[in-house]
C-alpha atoms as a PDB file:
ATOM      1  CA  UNK A   1      25.563 -10.861 -11.648  1.00  0.00           C
ATOM      2  CA  UNK A   2      23.148  -8.834 -13.751  1.00  0.00           C
ATOM      3  CA  UNK A   3      21.154 -12.649 -14.024  1.00  0.00           C
ATOM      4  CA  UNK A   4      21.774 -12.424  -9.943  1.00  0.00           C
ATOM      5  CA  UNK A   5      19.891  -8.807 -10.182  1.00  0.00           C
ATOM      6  CA  UNK A   6      17.600  -9.353 -12.736  1.00  0.00           C
ATOM      7  CA  UNK A   7      16.497 -13.312 -11.068  1.00  0.00           C
ATOM      8  CA  UNK A   8      16.317 -10.924  -6.944  1.00  0.00           C
ATOM      9  CA  UNK A   9      14.047  -8.207  -8.050  1.00  0.00           C
ATOM     10  CA  UNK A  10      11.709 -11.033  -9.580  1.00  0.00           C
ATOM     11  CA  UNK A  11      11.546 -12.489  -6.279  1.00  0.00           C
ATOM     12  CA  UNK A  12      11.184  -9.742  -4.420  1.00  0.00           C
ATOM     13  CA  UNK A  13       8.388  -8.192  -6.954  1.00  0.00           C
ATOM     14  CA  UNK A  14       6.527 -11.513  -6.387  1.00  0.00           C
ATOM     15  CA  UNK A  15       6.475 -12.161  -2.981  1.00  0.00           C
ATOM     16  CA  UNK A  16       5.741  -7.899  -3.338  1.00  0.00           C
ATOM     17  CA  UNK A  17       2.353  -9.454  -5.035  1.00  0.00           C
ATOM     18  CA  UNK A  18       1.830 -12.208  -4.220  1.00  0.00           C
ATOM     19  CA  UNK A  19       1.783 -11.249  -0.219  1.00  0.00           C
ATOM     20  CA  UNK A  20      -0.365  -8.122  -0.891  1.00  0.00           C
ATOM     21  CA  UNK A  21      -3.019 -10.712  -2.866  1.00  0.00           C
ATOM     22  CA  UNK A  22      -2.407 -13.219   0.498  1.00  0.00           C
ATOM     23  CA  UNK A  23      -3.300 -10.116   2.506  1.00  0.00           C
ATOM     24  CA  UNK A  24      -6.701  -9.760   0.790  1.00  0.00           C
ATOM     25  CA  UNK A  25      -8.099 -13.624  -0.076  1.00  0.00           C
ATOM     26  CA  UNK A  26      -7.510 -13.941   4.352  1.00  0.00           C
ATOM     27  CA  UNK A  27      -8.396 -11.062   5.743  1.00  0.00           C
ATOM     28  CA  UNK A  28     -12.510 -11.883   5.211  1.00  0.00           C
ATOM     29  CA  UNK A  29     -12.133 -15.671   5.759  1.00  0.00           C
ATOM     30  CA  UNK A  30      -8.972 -15.208   9.360  1.00  0.00           C
ATOM     31  CA  UNK A  31      -9.844 -16.003  12.591  1.00  0.00           C
ATOM     32  CA  UNK A  32      -8.180 -17.499  15.423  1.00  0.00           C
ATOM     33  CA  UNK A  33     -11.125 -19.622  17.818  1.00  0.00           C
ATOM     34  CA  UNK A  34      -8.093 -19.560  20.670  1.00  0.00           C
ATOM     35  CA  UNK A  35      -7.680 -15.566  21.708  1.00  0.00           C
ATOM     36  CA  UNK A  36      -9.992 -13.672  23.063  1.00  0.00           C
ATOM     37  CA  UNK A  37     -10.834 -12.319  20.189  1.00  0.00           C
ATOM     38  CA  UNK A  38     -11.250 -14.313  16.808  1.00  0.00           C
ATOM     39  CA  UNK A  39     -11.973 -11.885  14.076  1.00  0.00           C
ATOM     40  CA  UNK A  40     -10.250  -8.658  14.807  1.00  0.00           C
ATOM     41  CA  UNK A  41      -7.804  -8.187  16.538  1.00  0.00           C
ATOM     42  CA  UNK A  42      -6.247 -11.560  14.521  1.00  0.00           C
ATOM     43  CA  UNK A  43      -7.545 -10.333  10.898  1.00  0.00           C
ATOM     44  CA  UNK A  44      -5.528  -7.149  12.112  1.00  0.00           C
ATOM     45  CA  UNK A  45      -2.534  -9.234  12.778  1.00  0.00           C
ATOM     46  CA  UNK A  46      -2.835 -11.036   9.635  1.00  0.00           C
ATOM     47  CA  UNK A  47      -3.404  -8.248   7.427  1.00  0.00           C
ATOM     48  CA  UNK A  48      -0.294  -5.631   9.082  1.00  0.00           C
ATOM     49  CA  UNK A  49       2.338  -9.378   8.966  1.00  0.00           C
ATOM     50  CA  UNK A  50       1.439  -9.821   4.974  1.00  0.00           C
ATOM     51  CA  UNK A  51       1.941  -6.193   3.944  1.00  0.00           C
ATOM     52  CA  UNK A  52       4.734  -5.675   6.330  1.00  0.00           C
ATOM     53  CA  UNK A  53       6.321  -9.036   4.267  1.00  0.00           C
ATOM     54  CA  UNK A  54       5.184  -6.544   1.218  1.00  0.00           C
ATOM     55  CA  UNK A  55       6.005  -3.547   2.249  1.00  0.00           C
ATOM     56  CA  UNK A  56       9.847  -5.075   3.276  1.00  0.00           C
ATOM     57  CA  UNK A  57       9.770  -7.201  -0.844  1.00  0.00           C
ATOM     58  CA  UNK A  58       8.773  -3.728  -3.208  1.00  0.00           C
ATOM     59  CA  UNK A  59      11.187  -2.610  -0.747  1.00  0.00           C
ATOM     60  CA  UNK A  60      14.293  -4.198  -1.744  1.00  0.00           C
ATOM     61  CA  UNK A  61      13.030  -4.586  -5.142  1.00  0.00           C
ATOM     62  CA  UNK A  62      14.095  -0.309  -5.221  1.00  0.00           C
ATOM     63  CA  UNK A  63      17.323  -1.032  -3.988  1.00  0.00           C
ATOM     64  CA  UNK A  64      18.312  -3.861  -5.700  1.00  0.00           C
ATOM     65  CA  UNK A  65      17.012  -2.462  -9.477  1.00  0.00           C
ATOM     66  CA  UNK A  66      18.300   1.466  -8.034  1.00  0.00           C
ATOM     67  CA  UNK A  67      15.519   2.776  -9.098  1.00  0.00           C
ATOM     68  CA  UNK A  68      12.966   4.255  -6.811  1.00  0.00           C
ATOM     69  CA  UNK A  69       9.562   5.808  -8.959  1.00  0.00           C
ATOM     70  CA  UNK A  70       5.767   6.280  -7.334  1.00  0.00           C
ATOM     71  CA  UNK A  71       2.633   5.878  -9.298  1.00  0.00           C
ATOM     72  CA  UNK A  72       1.449   9.891  -7.765  1.00  0.00           C
ATOM     73  CA  UNK A  73      -2.306  10.195  -7.982  1.00  0.00           C
ATOM     74  CA  UNK A  74      -5.130  12.883  -6.513  1.00  0.00           C
ATOM     75  CA  UNK A  75      -6.848  10.905  -5.210  1.00  0.00           C
ATOM     76  CA  UNK A  76      -2.855  10.645  -2.143  1.00  0.00           C
ATOM     77  CA  UNK A  77      -4.082  14.093  -1.814  1.00  0.00           C
ATOM     78  CA  UNK A  78      -7.659  12.623   0.392  1.00  0.00           C
ATOM     79  CA  UNK A  79      -5.980   9.766   1.521  1.00  0.00           C
ATOM     80  CA  UNK A  80      -3.245  11.726   3.068  1.00  0.00           C
ATOM     81  CA  UNK A  81      -5.534  14.056   4.757  1.00  0.00           C
ATOM     82  CA  UNK A  82      -7.263  11.383   6.226  1.00  0.00           C
ATOM     83  CA  UNK A  83      -4.905   9.583   7.367  1.00  0.00           C
ATOM     84  CA  UNK A  84      -3.367  13.505   8.466  1.00  0.00           C
ATOM     85  CA  UNK A  85      -6.495  13.973  10.768  1.00  0.00           C
ATOM     86  CA  UNK A  86      -7.335  10.711  12.472  1.00  0.00           C
ATOM     87  CA  UNK A  87      -3.801  11.387  14.246  1.00  0.00           C
ATOM     88  CA  UNK A  88      -4.406  14.240  14.918  1.00  0.00           C
ATOM     89  CA  UNK A  89      -7.795  12.499  16.388  1.00  0.00           C
ATOM     90  CA  UNK A  90      -5.599  10.083  17.907  1.00  0.00           C
ATOM     91  CA  UNK A  91      -3.027  12.259  19.733  1.00  0.00           C
ATOM     92  CA  UNK A  92      -5.660  14.199  21.092  1.00  0.00           C
ATOM     93  CA  UNK A  93      -8.178  11.059  22.414  1.00  0.00           C
ATOM     94  CA  UNK A  94      -9.209  10.676  25.632  1.00  0.00           C
ATOM     95  CA  UNK A  95      -7.884   7.514  25.556  1.00  0.00           C
ATOM     96  CA  UNK A  96      -5.081   8.141  23.330  1.00  0.00           C
ATOM     97  CA  UNK A  97      -3.858   4.098  23.729  1.00  0.00           C
ATOM     98  CA  UNK A  98      -6.683   2.494  23.010  1.00  0.00           C
ATOM     99  CA  UNK A  99      -7.256   4.451  19.847  1.00  0.00           C
ATOM    100  CA  UNK A 100      -4.124   3.009  18.737  1.00  0.00           C
ATOM    101  CA  UNK A 101      -4.380   0.323  19.304  1.00  0.00           C
ATOM    102  CA  UNK A 102      -8.178  -0.390  19.220  1.00  0.00           C
ATOM    103  CA  UNK A 103      -8.586  -2.430  22.156  1.00  0.00           C
ATOM    104  CA  UNK A 104     -10.803  -2.547  24.625  1.00  0.00           C
ATOM    105  CA  UNK A 105     -12.125  -0.742  21.673  1.00  0.00           C
ATOM    106  CA  UNK A 106     -13.188  -1.316  18.168  1.00  0.00           C
ATOM    107  CA  UNK A 107      -9.792  -2.750  16.857  1.00  0.00           C
ATOM    108  CA  UNK A 108     -10.810  -1.470  12.899  1.00  0.00           C
ATOM    109  CA  UNK A 109     -11.628   2.030  14.252  1.00  0.00           C
ATOM    110  CA  UNK A 110      -7.901   1.810  15.697  1.00  0.00           C
ATOM    111  CA  UNK A 111      -5.016   4.045  14.094  1.00  0.00           C
ATOM    112  CA  UNK A 112      -3.683   1.056  13.772  1.00  0.00           C
ATOM    113  CA  UNK A 113      -5.968  -0.276  10.880  1.00  0.00           C
ATOM    114  CA  UNK A 114      -5.939   3.025   9.137  1.00  0.00           C
ATOM    115  CA  UNK A 115      -2.015   2.611   8.766  1.00  0.00           C
ATOM    116  CA  UNK A 116      -2.529  -1.119   7.160  1.00  0.00           C
ATOM    117  CA  UNK A 117      -5.094   0.145   5.144  1.00  0.00           C
ATOM    118  CA  UNK A 118      -3.512   3.019   3.874  1.00  0.00           C
ATOM    119  CA  UNK A 119      -0.169   0.588   3.369  1.00  0.00           C
ATOM    120  CA  UNK A 120      -2.254  -2.091   1.166  1.00  0.00           C
ATOM    121  CA  UNK A 121      -3.664   1.247  -0.915  1.00  0.00           C
ATOM    122  CA  UNK A 122      -0.028   2.882  -0.817  1.00  0.00           C
ATOM    123  CA  UNK A 123       1.494  -0.721  -2.277  1.00  0.00           C
ATOM    124  CA  UNK A 124      -1.952  -1.903  -4.830  1.00  0.00           C
ATOM    125  CA  UNK A 125      -1.428   1.536  -6.274  1.00  0.00           C
ATOM    126  CA  UNK A 126       2.778   0.972  -6.474  1.00  0.00           C
ATOM    127  CA  UNK A 127       3.288  -3.087  -7.055  1.00  0.00           C
ATOM    128  CA  UNK A 128      -0.643  -4.105  -9.051  1.00  0.00           C
ATOM    129  CA  UNK A 129      -1.510  -3.266 -13.243  1.00  0.00           C
ATOM    130  CA  UNK A 130      -4.780  -3.454 -14.602  1.00  0.00           C
ATOM    131  CA  UNK A 131      -4.648  -6.447 -14.887  1.00  0.00           C
ATOM    132  CA  UNK A 132      -3.805  -7.689 -11.287  1.00  0.00           C
ATOM    133  CA  UNK A 133      -6.315  -4.991  -9.786  1.00  0.00           C
ATOM    134  CA  UNK A 134      -9.027  -7.416 -12.050  1.00  0.00           C
ATOM    135  CA  UNK A 135      -7.153 -10.591 -10.398  1.00  0.00           C
ATOM    136  CA  UNK A 136      -6.767  -9.275  -6.959  1.00  0.00           C
ATOM    137  CA  UNK A 137     -10.463  -7.353  -7.648  1.00  0.00           C
ATOM    138  CA  UNK A 138     -11.814 -11.830  -8.203  1.00  0.00           C
ATOM    139  CA  UNK A 139      -9.239 -12.465  -5.412  1.00  0.00           C
ATOM    140  CA  UNK A 140     -11.385 -10.908  -3.673  1.00  0.00           C
ATOM    141  CA  UNK A 141     -14.629 -12.046  -4.863  1.00  0.00           C
ATOM    142  CA  UNK A 142     -13.996 -15.689  -4.246  1.00  0.00           C
ATOM    143  CA  UNK A 143     -12.791 -15.456  -0.127  1.00  0.00           C
ATOM    144  CA  UNK A 144     -16.372 -12.668   0.035  1.00  0.00           C
ATOM    145  CA  UNK A 145     -18.469 -15.715  -1.406  1.00  0.00           C
ATOM    146  CA  UNK A 146     -16.780 -18.246   0.589  1.00  0.00           C
ATOM    147  CA  UNK A 147     -17.606 -15.609   4.069  1.00  0.00           C
ATOM    148  CA  UNK A 148     -20.562 -15.484   2.980  1.00  0.00           C
ATOM    149  CA  UNK A 149     -21.602 -19.499   2.486  1.00  0.00           C
ATOM    150  CA  UNK A 150     -20.440 -19.475   5.826  1.00  0.00           C
ATOM    151  CA  UNK A 151     -22.640 -17.023   6.799  1.00  0.00           C
ATOM    152  CA  UNK A 152     -25.470 -18.333   5.067  1.00  0.00           C
ATOM    153  CA  UNK A 153     -24.638 -22.239   6.745  1.00  0.00           C
ATOM    154  CA  UNK A 154     -23.964 -20.917  10.483  1.00  0.00           C
ATOM    155  CA  UNK A 155     -28.099 -18.887  10.089  1.00  0.00           C
ATOM    156  CA  UNK A 156     -29.119 -22.036   8.843  1.00  0.00           C
ATOM    157  CA  UNK A 157     -27.790 -24.200  12.393  1.00  0.00           C
ATOM    158  CA  UNK A 158     -24.963 -25.325  10.124  1.00  0.00           C
ATOM    159  CA  UNK A 159     -22.272 -24.689  12.481  1.00  0.00           C
ATOM    160  CA  UNK A 160     -18.384 -24.411  12.326  1.00  0.00           C
ATOM    161  CA  UNK A 161     -16.188 -26.872  14.236  1.00  0.00           C
ATOM    162  CA  UNK A 162     -15.663 -24.308  17.174  1.00  0.00           C
ATOM    163  CA  UNK A 163     -17.508 -23.424  20.515  1.00  0.00           C
ATOM    164  CA  UNK A 164     -17.476 -19.746  20.236  1.00  0.00           C
ATOM    165  CA  UNK A 165     -19.069 -20.446  16.501  1.00  0.00           C
ATOM    166  CA  UNK A 166     -22.192 -22.560  16.875  1.00  0.00           C
ATOM    167  CA  UNK A 167     -24.379 -19.183  16.751  1.00  0.00           C
ATOM    168  CA  UNK A 168     -26.686 -18.510  13.801  1.00  0.00           C
ATOM    169  CA  UNK A 169     -24.915 -15.024  14.716  1.00  0.00           C
ATOM    170  CA  UNK A 170     -21.484 -15.581  14.214  1.00  0.00           C
ATOM    171  CA  UNK A 171     -19.312 -15.890  10.625  1.00  0.00           C
ATOM    172  CA  UNK A 172     -16.131 -14.841  10.432  1.00  0.00           C
ATOM    173  CA  UNK A 173     -16.669 -10.440   9.013  1.00  0.00           C
ATOM    174  CA  UNK A 174     -18.382  -9.612  12.003  1.00  0.00           C
ATOM    175  CA  UNK A 175     -22.059  -8.933  13.298  1.00  0.00           C
ATOM    176  CA  UNK A 176     -24.808 -10.531  10.990  1.00  0.00           C
ATOM    177  CA  UNK A 177     -25.494  -7.016  10.144  1.00  0.00           C
ATOM    178  CA  UNK A 178     -21.725  -6.853   9.192  1.00  0.00           C
ATOM    179  CA  UNK A 179     -22.333  -9.447   7.104  1.00  0.00           C
ATOM    180  CA  UNK A 180     -25.168  -7.873   4.966  1.00  0.00           C
ATOM    181  CA  UNK A 181     -23.468  -4.628   4.494  1.00  0.00           C
ATOM    182  CA  UNK A 182     -20.468  -6.073   3.442  1.00  0.00           C
ATOM    183  CA  UNK A 183     -22.449  -7.809   1.296  1.00  0.00           C
ATOM    184  CA  UNK A 184     -24.497  -5.107  -0.642  1.00  0.00           C
ATOM    185  CA  UNK A 185     -20.914  -3.979  -1.656  1.00  0.00           C
ATOM    186  CA  UNK A 186     -19.673  -7.218  -2.777  1.00  0.00           C
ATOM    187  CA  UNK A 187     -23.317  -7.177  -5.333  1.00  0.00           C
ATOM    188  CA  UNK A 188     -21.793  -3.996  -6.423  1.00  0.00           C
ATOM    189  CA  UNK A 189     -18.961  -5.361  -7.776  1.00  0.00           C
ATOM    190  CA  UNK A 190     -20.443  -8.513  -8.831  1.00  0.00           C
ATOM    191  CA  UNK A 191     -22.456  -6.648 -10.687  1.00  0.00           C
ATOM    192  CA  UNK A 192     -19.195  -4.584 -12.814  1.00  0.00           C
ATOM    193  CA  UNK A 193     -17.563  -7.011 -12.505  1.00  0.00           C
ATOM    194  CA  UNK A 194     -20.020  -9.393 -14.506  1.00  0.00           C
ATOM    195  CA  UNK A 195     -20.328  -7.186 -17.041  1.00  0.00           C
ATOM    196  CA  UNK A 196     -16.472  -8.061 -18.770  1.00  0.00           C
ATOM    197  CA  UNK A 197     -16.363 -11.710 -17.069  1.00  0.00           C
ATOM    198  CA  UNK A 198     -15.838 -14.425 -19.563  1.00  0.00           C
ATOM    199  CA  UNK A 199     -18.181 -17.389 -19.148  1.00  0.00           C
ATOM    200  CA  UNK A 200     -17.474 -19.250 -15.645  1.00  0.00           C
ATOM    201  CA  UNK A 201     -17.094 -15.888 -14.792  1.00  0.00           C
ATOM    202  CA  UNK A 202     -20.511 -14.490 -14.899  1.00  0.00           C
ATOM    203  CA  UNK A 203     -21.651 -17.854 -13.738  1.00  0.00           C
ATOM    204  CA  UNK A 204     -19.649 -17.259 -10.204  1.00  0.00           C
ATOM    205  CA  UNK A 205     -21.041 -14.440  -9.841  1.00  0.00           C
ATOM    206  CA  UNK A 206     -24.849 -14.767 -10.688  1.00  0.00           C
ATOM    207  CA  UNK A 207     -23.861 -17.757  -7.629  1.00  0.00           C
ATOM    208  CA  UNK A 208     -22.257 -14.495  -5.884  1.00  0.00           C
ATOM    209  CA  UNK A 209     -25.199 -12.408  -6.712  1.00  0.00           C
ATOM    210  CA  UNK A 210     -27.962 -15.283  -5.318  1.00  0.00           C
ATOM    211  CA  UNK A 211     -26.024 -15.586  -2.071  1.00  0.00           C
ATOM    212  CA  UNK A 212     -25.225 -11.519  -1.413  1.00  0.00           C
ATOM    213  CA  UNK A 213     -29.458 -11.685  -1.858  1.00  0.00           C
ATOM    214  CA  UNK A 214     -29.002 -13.959   0.795  1.00  0.00           C
END
């Protein structure tokens, strides 16, 4: 019985971690060509689904082990205050439905998106060790590099094989301005990661710095 409990615990822990890592990898790249809004809504949907799986597995792990432990941080106070302000803003909005779901407004600015980001922060805080955080950042940088390469190819006229993507302004992040802002953030993270990386990680970091500069 103890062995079965231990096995379920390990399976749930892996599912929880890998679901969160999958969300980190997929969000910069994910889009669906057969929906009216190819990027934001679909990114929100896949992130919400994977985080729900991660949260459910984490709860099952806690039930199986009989222990429920939360990592506390001073940052939680700021996150909670911002979350409360966002809820109040949504409640008093002239367009509550749009503020909650994001549609037909920007999906990224919706309360649902903030819930997803808060859940990702909460799960990372309670699931990831220092090594896991490094792995998560590495996964994110690989995904970001692919997104940057796609954006560069789009600008050069090498388009993805979809009719709506046949434009230099299309990329998997959003607008060209959004890709530029995203690349500026990636540049800072890459430089920080490059300092403590090995030979191959530094080579990859150099390529990513070049892509960010482009």
